[in-house]
């Protein structure tokens, strides 16, 4: 008989959210042993704010569906083959999963069998910090030492690392993602060796799954150590062989903390790792959306006007042409790369970010219609005149009123006739 470890964590404030009680009642709690599981339990143990709320129940999915229907709640079969149903109450989403155990795994998919044994269910979870469960009365069930691991910043597989990785190769990426968010103690050598041995299997995963994990990992407050370990294990070389040296990431995240108005951004952090020549290929391999692809390409481009520490007029030109967010991104990236080369001009870079933060977008006071009104035939010539008058306006530091711009535009169009 498996040993079950219990201790009283106590009822949590998030359990008192108005949406929680109707779901618990619908599922039969407290008469039925329904518990909170996954991230909400881990974050409660760590004293962090709880976002998503997941629940588990010993009842089969069809019974869960019936219970929700009887309570007037809609059951959405988001993962029915694996026993997962979602319901939404007052805009709050609850993922409800029947207890299960794996019967067969091929590294990408698992066949499961439903069970009423909580310990069996905990054994199939990936990390000890994710294998705890919490009863609504505040009783914590922790069969694998997850509470102690969470508090120590220790990310550890449930059971043997190599076996767990071979069940689902995505767990390699999840390991480093959870380390980036929660880890303080280094990953143990046996775990790293297992990652190294099976890194090549990551090629069998879908690009969408890889992209999701990388995005979550790179969005962590301090992802650099995790990325460095991934590089040492050969994981990055499988996913993104273009990344030769990950040290720029740590420099960038340190600089981001110096600019508190700049939120973490996974694409900016990916851009500091990827050479400009490889951006298109990386975007294709990760199946980025068109918008994300274009942004990654824009971020990896070298911007000579920014790199040479522009004067105020040039900076205003870049802010107008690119927009403040992209200028801030390019400044941070250029600053990080400069620091790696031993260059230090922090005051200049910081001043550029501060200028971007107070920048108010300007709108050219004349339009293509004004150009046409001066007798220019609609077509490419209109755009050319508009671009030239915009440069004239920018060189005047945006202080040229519409009347003066129209006078200059008339002069230019007349001279071209």
Coordinates of N, CA and C in Angstrom, one line a residue, residues 139-313:
X139 N -6.7 20.3 3.4 CA -5.8 19.2 3.6 C -5.0 19.0 2.3
X140 N -3.6 19.0 2.5 CA -2.7 18.8 1.3 C -2.2 17.4 1.3
X141 N -2.3 16.8 0.1 CA -1.8 15.4 -0.1 C -0.6 15.5 -1.0
X142 N 0.5 15.0 -0.5 CA 1.8 15.2 -1.1 C 2.6 13.9 -1.0
X143 N 2.5 13.0 -2.0 CA 3.1 11.7 -1.9 C 4.5 11.6 -2.4
X144 N 5.0 12.7 -3.0 CA 6.3 12.7 -3.7 C 7.3 13.8 -3.2
X145 N 6.9 14.5 -2.1 CA 7.8 15.5 -1.6 C 7.7 16.8 -2.3
X146 N 6.6 17.1 -3.0 CA 6.5 18.3 -3.8 C 6.5 19.6 -3.0
X147 N 5.9 19.5 -1.8 CA 5.9 20.8 -1.0 C 7.3 21.2 -0.7
X148 N 8.1 20.3 -0.2 CA 9.5 20.6 0.2 C 10.3 21.0 -1.0
X149 N 10.1 20.3 -2.2 CA 10.8 20.7 -3.4 C 10.4 22.1 -3.9
X150 N 9.1 22.4 -3.8 CA 8.7 23.7 -4.2 C 9.3 24.8 -3.4
X151 N 9.4 24.7 -2.1 CA 9.9 25.7 -1.2 C 11.4 25.8 -1.3
X152 N 12.1 24.7 -1.7 CA 13.5 24.7 -1.9 C 13.9 25.2 -3.3
X153 N 13.0 25.3 -4.2 CA 13.3 25.7 -5.6 C 13.9 24.5 -6.3
X154 N 13.4 23.3 -6.0 CA 14.0 22.1 -6.6 C 13.0 21.5 -7.6
X155 N 13.3 21.4 -8.9 CA 12.5 20.9 -9.9 C 13.0 19.5 -10.2
X156 N 12.1 18.5 -9.9 CA 12.5 17.1 -9.9 C 11.3 16.2 -10.5
X157 N 11.7 15.3 -11.3 CA 10.7 14.4 -11.8 C 10.1 13.5 -10.8
X158 N 8.9 13.1 -10.9 CA 8.3 12.0 -10.1 C 8.9 10.7 -10.7
X159 N 9.7 10.0 -9.8 CA 10.3 8.8 -10.3 C 11.5 9.0 -11.1
X160 N 11.9 8.1 -11.9 CA 13.1 8.1 -12.7 C 13.0 9.0 -13.9
X161 N 14.0 10.0 -14.0 CA 13.9 11.0 -15.0 C 13.9 10.4 -16.4
X162 N 14.7 9.4 -16.7 CA 14.8 8.9 -18.1 C 13.5 8.2 -18.4
X163 N 12.9 7.5 -17.5 CA 11.6 6.8 -17.8 C 10.5 7.9 -18.1
X164 N 10.5 8.9 -17.3 CA 9.4 9.9 -17.4 C 9.6 10.7 -18.8
X165 N 10.8 10.9 -19.2 CA 11.1 11.6 -20.4 C 10.7 10.7 -21.6
X166 N 11.0 9.4 -21.5 CA 10.6 8.5 -22.6 C 9.1 8.4 -22.8
X167 N 8.3 8.6 -21.7 CA 6.9 8.6 -21.8 C 6.4 9.8 -22.6
X168 N 7.0 10.9 -22.5 CA 6.6 12.1 -23.2 C 7.8 13.0 -23.4
X169 N 8.3 13.1 -24.6 CA 9.6 13.9 -24.8 C 9.4 15.4 -24.6
X170 N 8.2 15.9 -24.6 CA 7.9 17.3 -24.3 C 8.3 17.6 -22.9
X171 N 8.4 16.6 -22.0 CA 8.8 16.8 -20.6 C 10.2 17.4 -20.5
X172 N 11.1 17.2 -21.5 CA 12.4 17.8 -21.5 C 12.2 19.3 -21.5
X173 N 11.4 19.9 -22.4 CA 11.2 21.3 -22.4 C 10.4 21.8 -21.2
X174 N 9.5 21.0 -20.7 CA 8.7 21.4 -19.5 C 9.7 21.5 -18.3
X175 N 10.6 20.6 -18.3 CA 11.6 20.6 -17.2 C 12.3 22.0 -17.1
X176 N 12.8 22.4 -18.2 CA 13.6 23.6 -18.2 C 12.6 24.8 -18.1
X177 N 11.4 24.7 -18.6 CA 10.5 25.8 -18.4 C 10.1 26.0 -16.9
X178 N 9.9 24.9 -16.2 CA 9.6 25.0 -14.8 C 10.8 25.4 -14.0
X179 N 11.9 25.0 -14.4 CA 13.2 25.4 -13.7 C 13.3 26.9 -13.9
X180 N 13.0 27.5 -15.1 CA 13.1 28.9 -15.3 C 12.2 29.7 -14.4
X181 N 11.0 29.1 -14.1 CA 10.0 29.8 -13.3 C 10.2 29.6 -11.8
X182 N 10.6 28.4 -11.4 CA 10.6 28.0 -10.0 C 11.9 27.5 -9.4
X183 N 12.9 27.2 -10.3 CA 14.1 26.6 -9.8 C 15.1 27.5 -9.2
X184 N 15.7 27.0 -8.1 CA 16.8 27.7 -7.5 C 18.0 26.8 -7.3
X185 N 17.6 25.5 -7.0 CA 18.7 24.5 -6.9 C 19.0 24.0 -8.3
X186 N 20.3 23.7 -8.6 CA 20.6 23.2 -9.9 C 19.9 21.9 -10.2
X187 N 19.6 21.6 -11.4 CA 19.1 20.3 -11.8 C 20.2 19.2 -11.6
X188 N 19.8 18.1 -11.1 CA 20.8 17.0 -10.8 C 21.3 16.4 -12.1
X189 N 22.5 15.9 -12.0 CA 23.2 15.4 -13.1 C 22.5 14.2 -13.8
X190 N 21.8 13.4 -13.1 CA 21.1 12.3 -13.7 C 20.0 12.8 -14.6
X191 N 19.3 13.8 -14.2 CA 18.3 14.4 -15.0 C 18.8 15.1 -16.2
X192 N 19.9 15.8 -16.1 CA 20.6 16.4 -17.2 C 21.1 15.4 -18.2
X193 N 21.6 14.3 -17.7 CA 22.1 13.2 -18.6 C 20.9 12.6 -19.4
X194 N 19.8 12.5 -18.7 CA 18.6 11.9 -19.4 C 18.1 12.9 -20.5
X195 N 18.2 14.1 -20.2 CA 17.8 15.1 -21.3 C 18.8 15.1 -22.4
X196 N 20.0 14.9 -22.1 CA 21.1 14.9 -23.2 C 20.9 13.6 -24.0
X197 N 20.5 12.5 -23.4 CA 20.4 11.2 -24.1 C 19.2 11.2 -25.1
X198 N 18.2 12.0 -24.7 CA 16.9 11.9 -25.5 C 16.6 13.3 -26.2
X199 N 17.6 14.2 -26.2 CA 17.3 15.5 -26.9 C 16.9 15.3 -28.3
X200 N 17.5 14.4 -29.0 CA 17.2 14.2 -30.4 C 15.7 13.9 -30.7
X201 N 15.1 13.3 -29.7 CA 13.7 12.9 -29.9 C 12.7 14.2 -29.9
X202 N 13.3 15.3 -29.6 CA 12.4 16.5 -29.6 C 12.0 16.8 -31.1
X203 N 12.8 16.3 -32.0 CA 12.4 16.5 -33.4 C 11.1 15.9 -33.8
X204 N 10.6 15.0 -33.0 CA 9.4 14.3 -33.3 C 8.2 15.1 -32.8
X205 N 8.4 16.1 -32.0 CA 7.3 16.9 -31.5 C 6.8 17.9 -32.5
X206 N 5.6 18.3 -32.4 CA 5.0 19.3 -33.3 C 5.6 20.7 -33.0
X207 N 5.7 21.5 -34.1 CA 6.3 22.8 -33.9 C 5.4 23.7 -33.0
X208 N 4.1 23.4 -33.0 CA 3.2 24.2 -32.1 C 3.5 23.9 -30.7
X209 N 3.7 22.7 -30.3 CA 4.0 22.3 -28.9 C 5.4 22.9 -28.5
X210 N 6.3 22.8 -29.4 CA 7.7 23.4 -29.0 C 7.6 24.9 -28.9
X211 N 6.9 25.6 -29.8 CA 6.7 27.0 -29.7 C 6.1 27.4 -28.4
X212 N 5.0 26.7 -28.0 CA 4.3 27.1 -26.7 C 5.2 26.9 -25.5
X213 N 6.0 25.9 -25.5 CA 6.9 25.7 -24.3 C 8.0 26.8 -24.3
X214 N 8.6 27.0 -25.5 CA 9.7 28.1 -25.6 C 9.1 29.4 -25.2
X215 N 7.9 29.7 -25.6 CA 7.4 31.0 -25.3 C 7.2 31.2 -23.8
X216 N 6.7 30.1 -23.1 CA 6.5 30.2 -21.7 C 7.8 30.2 -20.9
X217 N 8.8 29.5 -21.4 CA 10.1 29.5 -20.8 C 10.8 30.8 -20.9
X218 N 10.8 31.4 -22.1 CA 11.5 32.7 -22.3 C 10.8 33.8 -21.6
X219 N 9.5 33.7 -21.3 CA 8.8 34.7 -20.6 C 9.0 34.7 -19.1
X220 N 9.8 33.7 -18.6 CA 10.1 33.6 -17.1 C 10.9 34.8 -16.7
X221 N 10.9 35.2 -15.4 CA 11.7 36.3 -14.9 C 13.2 36.2 -15.2
X222 N 13.7 34.9 -15.0 CA 15.1 34.7 -15.2 C 15.4 33.4 -16.0
X223 N 15.2 33.5 -17.3 CA 15.3 32.2 -18.1 C 16.7 31.9 -18.5
X224 N 17.7 32.7 -18.3 CA 19.0 32.5 -18.8 C 19.7 31.3 -18.3
X225 N 19.6 30.9 -17.1 CA 20.3 29.7 -16.5 C 19.7 28.5 -17.2
X226 N 18.3 28.5 -17.3 CA 17.7 27.3 -18.0 C 18.2 27.2 -19.4
X227 N 18.2 28.3 -20.1 CA 18.7 28.2 -21.5 C 20.1 27.7 -21.6
X228 N 21.0 28.2 -20.7 CA 22.4 27.8 -20.7 C 22.5 26.3 -20.5
X229 N 21.7 25.7 -19.6 CA 21.7 24.3 -19.3 C 21.1 23.5 -20.5
X230 N 20.1 24.1 -21.2 CA 19.6 23.5 -22.4 C 20.7 23.4 -23.5
X231 N 21.5 24.4 -23.6 CA 22.5 24.5 -24.6 C 23.6 23.4 -24.2
X232 N 23.9 23.3 -23.0 CA 25.0 22.3 -22.6 C 24.5 20.9 -22.8
X233 N 23.2 20.7 -22.7 CA 22.6 19.4 -22.9 C 22.3 19.0 -24.4
X234 N 22.6 20.0 -25.2 CA 22.3 19.8 -26.7 C 20.8 20.0 -27.1
X235 N 20.0 20.5 -26.1 CA 18.6 20.7 -26.4 C 18.4 21.8 -27.4
X236 N 19.1 22.9 -27.2 CA 18.9 24.1 -28.1 C 19.4 23.7 -29.4
X237 N 20.5 22.9 -29.5 CA 21.1 22.6 -30.8 C 20.1 21.8 -31.7
X238 N 19.2 21.0 -31.0 CA 18.2 20.3 -31.7 C 17.1 21.2 -32.2
X239 N 16.7 22.0 -31.3 CA 15.5 22.9 -31.6 C 15.9 24.1 -32.5
X240 N 17.0 24.8 -32.1 CA 17.4 25.9 -32.9 C 19.0 25.9 -33.0
X241 N 19.4 25.2 -34.0 CA 20.9 25.0 -34.2 C 21.6 26.3 -34.5
X242 N 20.8 27.4 -34.9 CA 21.4 28.7 -35.2 C 21.9 29.4 -33.9
X243 N 21.4 29.0 -32.8 CA 21.9 29.6 -31.5 C 23.2 29.0 -31.1
X244 N 24.2 29.8 -31.3 CA 25.6 29.3 -31.0 C 26.0 29.6 -29.5
X245 N 25.6 30.8 -29.0 CA 26.0 31.2 -27.7 C 24.9 31.9 -27.0
X246 N 24.4 31.3 -25.9 CA 23.2 31.9 -25.2 C 23.5 32.9 -24.2
X247 N 24.7 33.3 -24.0 CA 25.0 34.3 -22.9 C 24.3 35.6 -23.0
X248 N 24.0 36.0 -24.3 CA 23.4 37.3 -24.5 C 22.0 37.4 -23.8
X249 N 21.4 36.3 -23.6 CA 20.1 36.3 -22.9 C 20.1 36.9 -21.5
X250 N 21.1 36.4 -20.7 CA 21.2 36.9 -19.4 C 21.5 38.4 -19.3
X251 N 22.3 38.9 -20.2 CA 22.6 40.3 -20.3 C 21.4 41.1 -20.6
X252 N 20.6 40.6 -21.5 CA 19.3 41.3 -21.9 C 18.4 41.3 -20.7
X253 N 18.2 40.2 -20.1 CA 17.2 40.2 -19.0 C 17.6 41.1 -17.8
X254 N 18.9 41.2 -17.6 CA 19.4 42.2 -16.6 C 19.1 43.6 -17.0
X255 N 19.3 43.9 -18.3 CA 19.0 45.3 -18.8 C 17.5 45.6 -18.7
X256 N 16.7 44.5 -19.0 CA 15.2 44.7 -18.9 C 14.8 45.2 -17.5
X257 N 15.5 44.6 -16.5 CA 15.2 44.9 -15.1 C 15.6 46.4 -14.8
X258 N 16.6 46.9 -15.5 CA 17.0 48.3 -15.3 C 16.0 49.3 -15.9
X259 N 15.1 48.7 -16.8 CA 14.1 49.6 -17.4 C 12.7 49.0 -17.0
X260 N 12.3 49.3 -15.8 CA 11.1 48.7 -15.2 C 9.8 48.9 -16.0
X261 N 9.8 49.9 -16.9 CA 8.6 50.1 -17.7 C 8.5 49.1 -18.9
X262 N 9.6 48.3 -19.1 CA 9.7 47.4 -20.2 C 9.3 46.0 -19.7
X263 N 8.2 45.5 -20.1 CA 7.8 44.1 -19.7 C 8.6 43.0 -20.4
X264 N 8.7 41.9 -19.7 CA 9.4 40.8 -20.4 C 8.7 40.4 -21.7
X265 N 9.4 40.0 -22.7 CA 8.8 39.6 -23.9 C 9.6 38.5 -24.5
X266 N 8.9 37.4 -24.8 CA 9.6 36.2 -25.2 C 10.2 36.3 -26.6
X267 N 9.6 37.1 -27.5 CA 10.1 37.2 -28.8 C 11.4 38.1 -28.8
X268 N 11.4 39.2 -28.0 CA 12.6 40.0 -27.8 C 13.7 39.1 -27.3
X269 N 13.4 38.2 -26.4 CA 14.5 37.4 -25.8 C 14.9 36.3 -26.8
X270 N 14.0 35.8 -27.6 CA 14.4 34.9 -28.7 C 15.3 35.7 -29.7
X271 N 15.0 36.9 -30.0 CA 15.7 37.7 -31.0 C 17.2 37.9 -30.6
X272 N 17.5 38.0 -29.3 CA 18.9 38.2 -28.9 C 19.7 37.0 -29.0
X273 N 19.0 35.8 -29.2 CA 19.7 34.6 -29.4 C 19.9 34.2 -30.9
X274 N 19.1 34.8 -31.7 CA 19.0 34.3 -33.1 C 19.7 35.3 -34.0
X275 N 20.6 34.9 -34.9 CA 21.2 35.8 -35.9 C 20.2 36.3 -36.8
X276 N 20.4 37.5 -37.3 CA 19.4 38.1 -38.3 C 19.2 37.2 -39.5
X277 N 20.3 36.6 -40.0 CA 20.2 35.7 -41.2 C 19.4 34.5 -41.0
X278 N 19.1 34.1 -39.7 CA 18.4 32.9 -39.4 C 17.0 33.1 -39.0
X279 N 16.6 34.4 -38.9 CA 15.2 34.7 -38.3 C 14.1 34.1 -39.1
X280 N 14.2 34.2 -40.4 CA 13.1 33.6 -41.3 C 13.0 32.1 -41.1
X281 N 14.1 31.4 -41.1 CA 14.1 30.0 -40.9 C 13.6 29.6 -39.5
X282 N 14.0 30.3 -38.5 CA 13.5 30.0 -37.1 C 12.0 30.2 -37.0
X283 N 11.5 31.3 -37.6 CA 10.1 31.6 -37.6 C 9.3 30.5 -38.3
X284 N 9.9 30.0 -39.4 CA 9.2 28.9 -40.2 C 9.2 27.6 -39.4
X285 N 10.3 27.3 -38.7 CA 10.4 26.1 -38.0 C 9.5 26.0 -36.8
X286 N 9.4 27.2 -36.1 CA 8.5 27.3 -35.0 C 7.0 27.5 -35.3
X287 N 6.8 27.7 -36.6 CA 5.4 28.0 -37.1 C 4.9 29.2 -36.4
X288 N 5.6 30.3 -36.4 CA 5.1 31.5 -35.8 C 4.0 32.1 -36.6
X289 N 3.1 32.8 -36.0 CA 2.1 33.6 -36.8 C 2.8 34.6 -37.7
X290 N 2.1 35.1 -38.7 CA 2.7 36.1 -39.6 C 3.2 37.3 -38.8
X291 N 2.4 37.7 -37.8 CA 2.7 38.9 -37.0 C 4.0 38.7 -36.2
X292 N 4.1 37.5 -35.6 CA 5.2 37.1 -34.8 C 6.5 37.0 -35.6
X293 N 6.3 36.4 -36.8 CA 7.4 36.2 -37.7 C 8.0 37.6 -38.1
X294 N 7.1 38.5 -38.5 CA 7.5 39.8 -38.9 C 8.2 40.6 -37.8
X295 N 7.7 40.4 -36.6 CA 8.3 41.0 -35.4 C 9.7 40.5 -35.1
X296 N 9.8 39.1 -35.2 CA 11.1 38.5 -34.9 C 12.2 39.1 -36.0
X297 N 11.8 39.1 -37.2 CA 12.7 39.6 -38.3 C 13.1 41.1 -38.0
X298 N 12.1 41.9 -37.6 CA 12.3 43.3 -37.3 C 13.3 43.4 -36.1
X299 N 13.1 42.6 -35.1 CA 13.9 42.7 -33.9 C 15.4 42.2 -34.2
X300 N 15.6 41.3 -35.1 CA 16.9 40.8 -35.3 C 17.7 41.7 -36.2
X301 N 17.1 42.6 -36.9 CA 17.8 43.5 -37.9 C 18.7 44.4 -37.1
X302 N 19.9 44.6 -37.6 CA 20.8 45.6 -37.1 C 20.3 47.0 -37.5
X303 N 20.2 47.9 -36.6 CA 19.7 49.3 -36.9 C 20.9 50.2 -36.8
X304 N 21.5 50.6 -37.9 CA 22.7 51.5 -37.7 C 22.4 52.8 -37.1
X305 N 21.2 53.3 -37.3 CA 20.9 54.6 -36.7 C 20.8 54.6 -35.2
X306 N 20.4 53.4 -34.7 CA 20.3 53.2 -33.2 C 21.7 52.8 -32.7
X307 N 22.4 51.9 -33.4 CA 23.7 51.4 -32.9 C 24.7 52.5 -32.8
X308 N 24.6 53.6 -33.6 CA 25.7 54.6 -33.5 C 25.3 55.7 -32.5
X309 N 24.4 55.4 -31.6 CA 24.0 56.4 -30.6 C 23.5 57.7 -31.2
X310 N 22.3 57.7 -31.8 CA 21.8 58.8 -32.6 C 21.6 60.1 -31.7
X311 N 21.7 61.2 -32.4 CA 21.4 62.5 -31.7 C 19.9 62.6 -31.6
X312 N 19.4 63.6 -30.9 CA 18.0 63.7 -30.6 C 17.1 63.7 -31.9
X313 N 17.6 64.4 -32.9 CA 16.8 64.5 -34.2 C 16.7 63.1 -34.8

